[in-house]
Amino acid sequence: MKLRYIKCTCFILISLLPNIAYPHSLSWYGILRGDAIIDYKSPVNGIIDSLNCTLGVDQDNTEIFKITSIDGVYKKEILELKINKARDEYKKYKNDYMNAEQAFNEGLIAKNELDDISRKMRDAIINLKEIESEIETFNHINNLSKPYIKGRFVCQDVFVSKNSYVNSGDLIMRIEMIDRYRIEIKYDPVTTNLKNRNIRYRSLVNNSTGNAKLIATKNLKDNSNMGGLKSAIIELEHSGGLYPELLDTAFEITLYD
């Protein structure tokens, strides 16, 4: 019991050290987070061909997974046939129209015959554009099936295994971007002004310290039972003491004059 009391007393004294160093200071506590947490879902029905995401490991510039669509290969072949046919039709009606226009100018055909060929050419253009749109959609979905992440990230959860079957909309994995580290705190804007103030951070795990800056504030929802308080996003300057293992751990944020 006496040892517990000593440990508790030491923790309280350590927590108060920043305020001793900076007499005119205020402190808050928050959890270390990265830039953003992103959930990736399958855009197609298919098979997990590869998974390149190791839980808790700092990675960068990686194709995190690849899904082979069940009908993707056949759909690609069909679209190629359709676009080739549509291009040939457009070329044919374009040449027909140019010849018909010349014949009309020479008085060899009637106006309604020229208009009929013109309508067929316009229909061919519309058909070509529609197929081009289909191909763009197909390529977009294909890219979503093998996302490439630019920047640093940590894999938080993987919900599937290699060679498993997934349906469109199934959750594949969750990653957290860590190009920057951030902490969210709650404060009273009436009594505290965070703008243009010096801000420091301190890890309660490894005591790493550094400067920080305010990047955003927002009002808290009324149902939070914290009426009048605001939320502030604090971005930490990376001084070498920050690493992915510190995500989800407690940090102290100190504001001083």
Short mmCIF file of C-alpha atoms in Angstrom, two decimals:
data_model
loop_
_atom_site.label_atom_id
_atom_site.label_comp_id
_atom_site.label_asym_id
_atom_site.label_seq_id
_atom_site.Cartn_x
_atom_site.Cartn_y
_atom_site.Cartn_z
CA MET A 1 0.00 0.00 0.00
CA LYS A 2 2.85 2.38 0.88
CA LEU A 3 4.61 1.59 -2.44
CA ARG A 4 1.42 2.36 -4.39
CA TYR A 5 1.13 5.68 -2.59
CA ILE A 6 4.73 6.55 -3.49
CA LYS A 7 4.15 5.65 -7.20
CA CYS A 8 0.97 7.71 -7.33
CA THR A 9 2.71 10.66 -5.71
CA CYS A 10 5.60 10.43 -8.20
CA PHE A 11 3.20 10.36 -11.17
CA ILE A 12 1.40 13.47 -9.90
CA LEU A 13 4.71 15.29 -9.39
CA ILE A 14 5.92 14.34 -12.89
CA SER A 15 2.65 15.57 -14.40
CA LEU A 16 3.11 18.90 -12.67
CA LEU A 17 6.69 19.43 -13.88
CA PRO A 18 5.72 21.30 -17.10
CA ASN A 19 3.67 23.76 -15.07
CA ILE A 20 6.62 24.26 -12.74
CA ALA A 21 8.91 24.93 -15.72
CA TYR A 22 6.35 27.32 -17.20
CA PRO A 23 4.57 29.18 -14.34
CA HIS A 24 1.94 30.69 -16.68
CA SER A 25 0.86 27.49 -18.40
CA LEU A 26 -2.15 25.28 -18.96
CA SER A 27 -2.08 21.57 -19.68
CA TRP A 28 -4.40 19.06 -21.34
CA TYR A 29 -4.12 15.36 -22.07
CA GLY A 30 -4.96 13.60 -25.30
CA ILE A 31 -4.29 10.50 -27.39
CA LEU A 32 -1.75 10.50 -30.23
CA ARG A 33 -3.25 10.05 -33.68
CA GLY A 34 -2.03 10.26 -37.27
CA ASP A 35 -3.34 12.35 -40.18
CA ALA A 36 -6.39 10.22 -40.85
CA ILE A 37 -7.87 6.76 -40.43
CA ILE A 38 -9.08 5.23 -43.71
CA ASP A 39 -11.26 2.17 -44.19
CA TYR A 40 -10.85 0.31 -47.49
CA LYS A 41 -13.73 -1.74 -48.89
CA SER A 42 -13.88 -4.05 -51.85
CA PRO A 43 -15.29 -2.35 -54.97
CA VAL A 44 -16.01 -5.69 -56.66
CA ASN A 45 -16.88 -9.32 -56.09
CA GLY A 46 -13.60 -11.17 -56.31
CA ILE A 47 -10.62 -12.94 -54.80
CA ILE A 48 -7.95 -11.36 -52.58
CA ASP A 49 -4.86 -11.78 -54.74
CA SER A 50 -2.38 -10.04 -52.41
CA LEU A 51 -2.18 -8.32 -49.00
CA ASN A 52 0.76 -6.01 -48.34
CA CYS A 53 -0.17 -4.57 -44.97
CA THR A 54 1.57 -5.71 -41.76
CA LEU A 55 -0.20 -4.82 -38.53
CA GLY A 56 1.53 -2.07 -36.56
CA VAL A 57 4.43 -1.68 -39.02
CA ASP A 58 5.43 1.71 -40.45
CA GLN A 59 5.11 1.46 -44.26
CA ASP A 60 5.11 3.88 -47.18
CA ASN A 61 4.38 4.08 -50.91
CA THR A 62 2.82 0.62 -51.19
CA GLU A 63 0.05 -1.19 -53.05
CA ILE A 64 -1.75 -2.43 -49.93
CA PHE A 65 -3.91 -5.11 -51.57
CA LYS A 66 -5.14 -6.42 -54.90
CA ILE A 67 -8.50 -7.98 -55.70
CA THR A 68 -9.06 -10.00 -58.86
CA SER A 69 -12.61 -9.43 -60.06
CA ILE A 70 -14.62 -12.54 -60.88
CA ASP A 71 -15.91 -11.14 -64.18
CA GLY A 72 -13.32 -8.40 -64.71
CA VAL A 73 -11.33 -10.20 -67.42
CA TYR A 74 -14.42 -10.99 -69.50
CA LYS A 75 -15.82 -7.50 -69.08
CA LYS A 76 -12.55 -5.98 -70.28
CA GLU A 77 -12.59 -8.15 -73.41
CA ILE A 78 -16.23 -7.22 -74.11
CA LEU A 79 -15.51 -3.51 -73.70
CA GLU A 80 -12.56 -3.75 -76.09
CA LEU A 81 -14.78 -5.39 -78.72
CA LYS A 82 -17.52 -2.80 -78.20
CA ILE A 83 -15.16 0.20 -78.45
CA ASN A 84 -13.54 -1.13 -81.63
CA LYS A 85 -16.95 -1.70 -83.20
CA ALA A 86 -18.15 1.77 -82.14
CA ARG A 87 -15.06 3.45 -83.60
CA ASP A 88 -15.50 1.62 -86.90
CA GLU A 89 -19.16 2.67 -87.06
CA TYR A 90 -18.30 6.28 -86.34
CA LYS A 91 -15.63 6.33 -89.06
CA LYS A 92 -18.07 4.78 -91.54
CA TYR A 93 -20.87 7.29 -90.86
CA LYS A 94 -18.43 10.18 -90.81
CA ASN A 95 -17.18 9.24 -94.28
CA ASP A 96 -20.77 8.64 -95.44
CA TYR A 97 -21.77 12.09 -94.23
CA MET A 98 -18.82 13.82 -95.93
CA ASN A 99 -19.69 12.08 -99.21
CA ALA A 100 -23.41 12.82 -98.79
CA GLU A 101 -22.72 16.48 -98.02
CA GLN A 102 -20.73 16.79 -101.24
CA ALA A 103 -23.48 15.00 -103.17
CA PHE A 104 -26.11 17.31 -101.68
CA ASN A 105 -24.12 20.40 -102.64
CA GLU A 106 -23.98 19.05 -106.19
CA GLY A 107 -27.73 18.44 -106.16
CA LEU A 108 -27.40 14.66 -106.38
CA ILE A 109 -29.36 13.78 -103.19
CA ALA A 110 -32.24 15.31 -101.25
CA LYS A 111 -31.94 17.19 -97.94
CA ASN A 112 -33.80 14.50 -95.98
CA GLU A 113 -31.28 11.89 -97.15
CA LEU A 114 -28.41 14.05 -95.89
CA ASP A 115 -30.23 14.58 -92.58
CA ASP A 116 -30.73 10.83 -92.19
CA ILE A 117 -26.99 10.15 -92.59
CA SER A 118 -26.23 13.04 -90.21
CA ARG A 119 -28.53 11.48 -87.58
CA LYS A 120 -26.78 8.11 -87.92
CA MET A 121 -23.40 9.81 -87.44
CA ARG A 122 -24.62 11.60 -84.28
CA ASP A 123 -25.99 8.31 -82.91
CA ALA A 124 -22.60 6.70 -83.57
CA ILE A 125 -20.87 9.52 -81.65
CA ILE A 126 -23.25 9.07 -78.69
CA ASN A 127 -22.67 5.31 -78.68
CA LEU A 128 -18.90 5.82 -78.78
CA LYS A 129 -18.99 8.30 -75.87
CA GLU A 130 -21.14 5.93 -73.78
CA ILE A 131 -18.70 3.06 -74.27
CA GLU A 132 -15.75 5.34 -73.46
CA SER A 133 -17.56 6.24 -70.21
CA GLU A 134 -18.04 2.54 -69.44
CA ILE A 135 -14.31 1.97 -69.93
CA GLU A 136 -13.42 4.90 -67.65
CA THR A 137 -15.69 3.47 -64.93
CA PHE A 138 -14.19 0.01 -65.39
CA ASN A 139 -10.63 1.38 -65.13
CA HIS A 140 -11.56 3.41 -62.03
CA ILE A 141 -12.99 0.35 -60.29
CA ASN A 142 -9.94 -1.64 -61.35
CA ASN A 143 -7.68 0.97 -59.70
CA LEU A 144 -9.79 0.84 -56.53
CA SER A 145 -9.19 -2.92 -56.52
CA LYS A 146 -5.44 -2.34 -56.10
CA PRO A 147 -5.01 0.91 -54.10
CA TYR A 148 -1.54 2.45 -53.94
CA ILE A 149 -0.86 4.48 -50.80
CA LYS A 150 1.45 7.46 -51.15
CA GLY A 151 3.04 8.54 -47.87
CA ARG A 152 3.65 6.89 -44.50
CA PHE A 153 0.99 4.76 -42.88
CA VAL A 154 0.37 2.07 -40.30
CA CYS A 155 -1.92 -0.89 -40.85
CA GLN A 156 -4.40 -0.98 -37.97
CA ASP A 157 -6.65 -3.91 -38.94
CA VAL A 158 -6.95 -6.50 -41.71
CA PHE A 159 -10.36 -8.14 -42.02
CA VAL A 160 -9.67 -10.68 -44.79
CA SER A 161 -7.03 -13.24 -45.73
CA LYS A 162 -5.19 -13.92 -48.96
CA ASN A 163 -7.11 -16.00 -51.53
CA SER A 164 -10.40 -15.41 -49.71
CA TYR A 165 -13.57 -14.41 -51.56
CA VAL A 166 -15.08 -10.97 -50.93
CA ASN A 167 -18.27 -9.26 -51.99
CA SER A 168 -18.49 -5.68 -53.17
CA GLY A 169 -18.65 -3.48 -50.07
CA ASP A 170 -16.85 -5.90 -47.73
CA LEU A 171 -14.34 -4.23 -45.39
CA ILE A 172 -10.77 -5.16 -46.37
CA MET A 173 -8.50 -3.20 -44.03
CA ARG A 174 -8.08 -0.07 -41.94
CA ILE A 175 -4.95 2.08 -42.14
CA GLU A 176 -3.80 5.23 -40.36
CA MET A 177 -1.77 7.84 -42.23
CA ILE A 178 1.21 9.09 -40.19
CA ASP A 179 2.89 11.73 -42.32
CA ARG A 180 1.91 13.97 -39.40
CA TYR A 181 0.99 13.29 -35.79
CA ARG A 182 -1.94 15.02 -34.13
CA ILE A 183 -3.73 15.24 -30.80
CA GLU A 184 -7.26 16.44 -30.14
CA ILE A 185 -8.00 18.32 -26.92
CA LYS A 186 -11.12 19.97 -25.50
CA TYR A 187 -10.89 23.49 -24.11
CA ASP A 188 -13.01 26.43 -22.98
CA PRO A 189 -12.74 29.25 -25.57
CA VAL A 190 -14.03 31.78 -23.04
CA THR A 191 -11.10 31.35 -20.68
CA THR A 192 -8.44 30.04 -23.09
CA ASN A 193 -7.06 31.49 -26.31
CA LEU A 194 -5.01 28.94 -28.25
CA LYS A 195 -4.17 31.20 -31.18
CA ASN A 196 -0.67 32.66 -31.44
CA ARG A 197 0.46 30.86 -28.29
CA ASN A 198 3.46 28.64 -27.64
CA ILE A 199 2.46 24.97 -27.44
CA ARG A 200 4.58 22.03 -26.30
CA TYR A 201 3.91 18.31 -26.15
CA ARG A 202 5.21 15.53 -23.92
CA SER A 203 4.75 11.78 -24.22
CA LEU A 204 3.68 10.08 -21.01
CA VAL A 205 5.30 6.89 -22.34
CA ASN A 206 8.83 7.90 -23.33
CA ASN A 207 8.88 11.57 -22.22
CA SER A 208 9.75 12.78 -25.73
CA THR A 209 9.00 16.49 -26.06
CA GLY A 210 8.74 19.08 -28.79
CA ASN A 211 6.85 22.01 -30.20
CA ALA A 212 3.32 21.82 -31.54
CA LYS A 213 0.89 24.08 -33.36
CA LEU A 214 -2.84 24.64 -33.57
CA ILE A 215 -4.24 23.67 -36.98
CA ALA A 216 -8.02 23.61 -36.44
CA THR A 217 -10.84 24.16 -33.95
CA LYS A 218 -14.46 23.08 -34.04
CA ASN A 219 -17.56 23.27 -31.89
CA LEU A 220 -18.54 20.20 -29.94
CA LYS A 221 -22.00 18.71 -30.41
CA ASP A 222 -24.65 19.72 -27.88
CA ASN A 223 -25.27 16.11 -26.84
CA SER A 224 -21.68 15.75 -25.61
CA ASN A 225 -22.61 17.24 -22.21
CA MET A 226 -19.73 19.65 -22.70
CA GLY A 227 -21.67 22.77 -23.58
CA GLY A 228 -19.47 25.73 -24.39
CA LEU A 229 -16.32 23.69 -24.95
CA LYS A 230 -14.50 23.45 -28.28
CA SER A 231 -12.26 20.84 -29.81
CA ALA A 232 -8.76 21.75 -30.99
CA ILE A 233 -6.50 19.73 -33.29
CA ILE A 234 -2.85 20.09 -32.31
CA GLU A 235 -0.14 19.03 -34.78
CA LEU A 236 3.15 17.84 -33.33
CA GLU A 237 6.53 18.70 -34.82
CA HIS A 238 8.42 15.48 -35.50
CA SER A 239 11.71 15.72 -33.59
CA GLY A 240 12.72 12.05 -33.74
CA GLY A 241 10.97 10.90 -30.58
CA LEU A 242 7.68 10.10 -32.30
CA TYR A 243 7.05 6.69 -33.83
CA PRO A 244 4.03 4.50 -34.70
CA GLU A 245 4.22 2.52 -31.46
CA LEU A 246 3.13 5.68 -29.63
CA LEU A 247 -0.21 5.82 -31.44
CA ASP A 248 -3.14 5.47 -29.00
CA THR A 249 -0.93 6.50 -26.05
CA ALA A 250 -1.34 9.53 -23.80
CA PHE A 251 0.37 12.86 -24.40
CA GLU A 252 0.40 16.09 -22.45
CA ILE A 253 -0.21 19.33 -24.32
CA THR A 254 1.01 22.48 -22.57
CA LEU A 255 0.12 26.04 -23.50
CA TYR A 256 2.35 28.78 -22.12
CA ASP A 257 3.11 32.46 -22.59
#
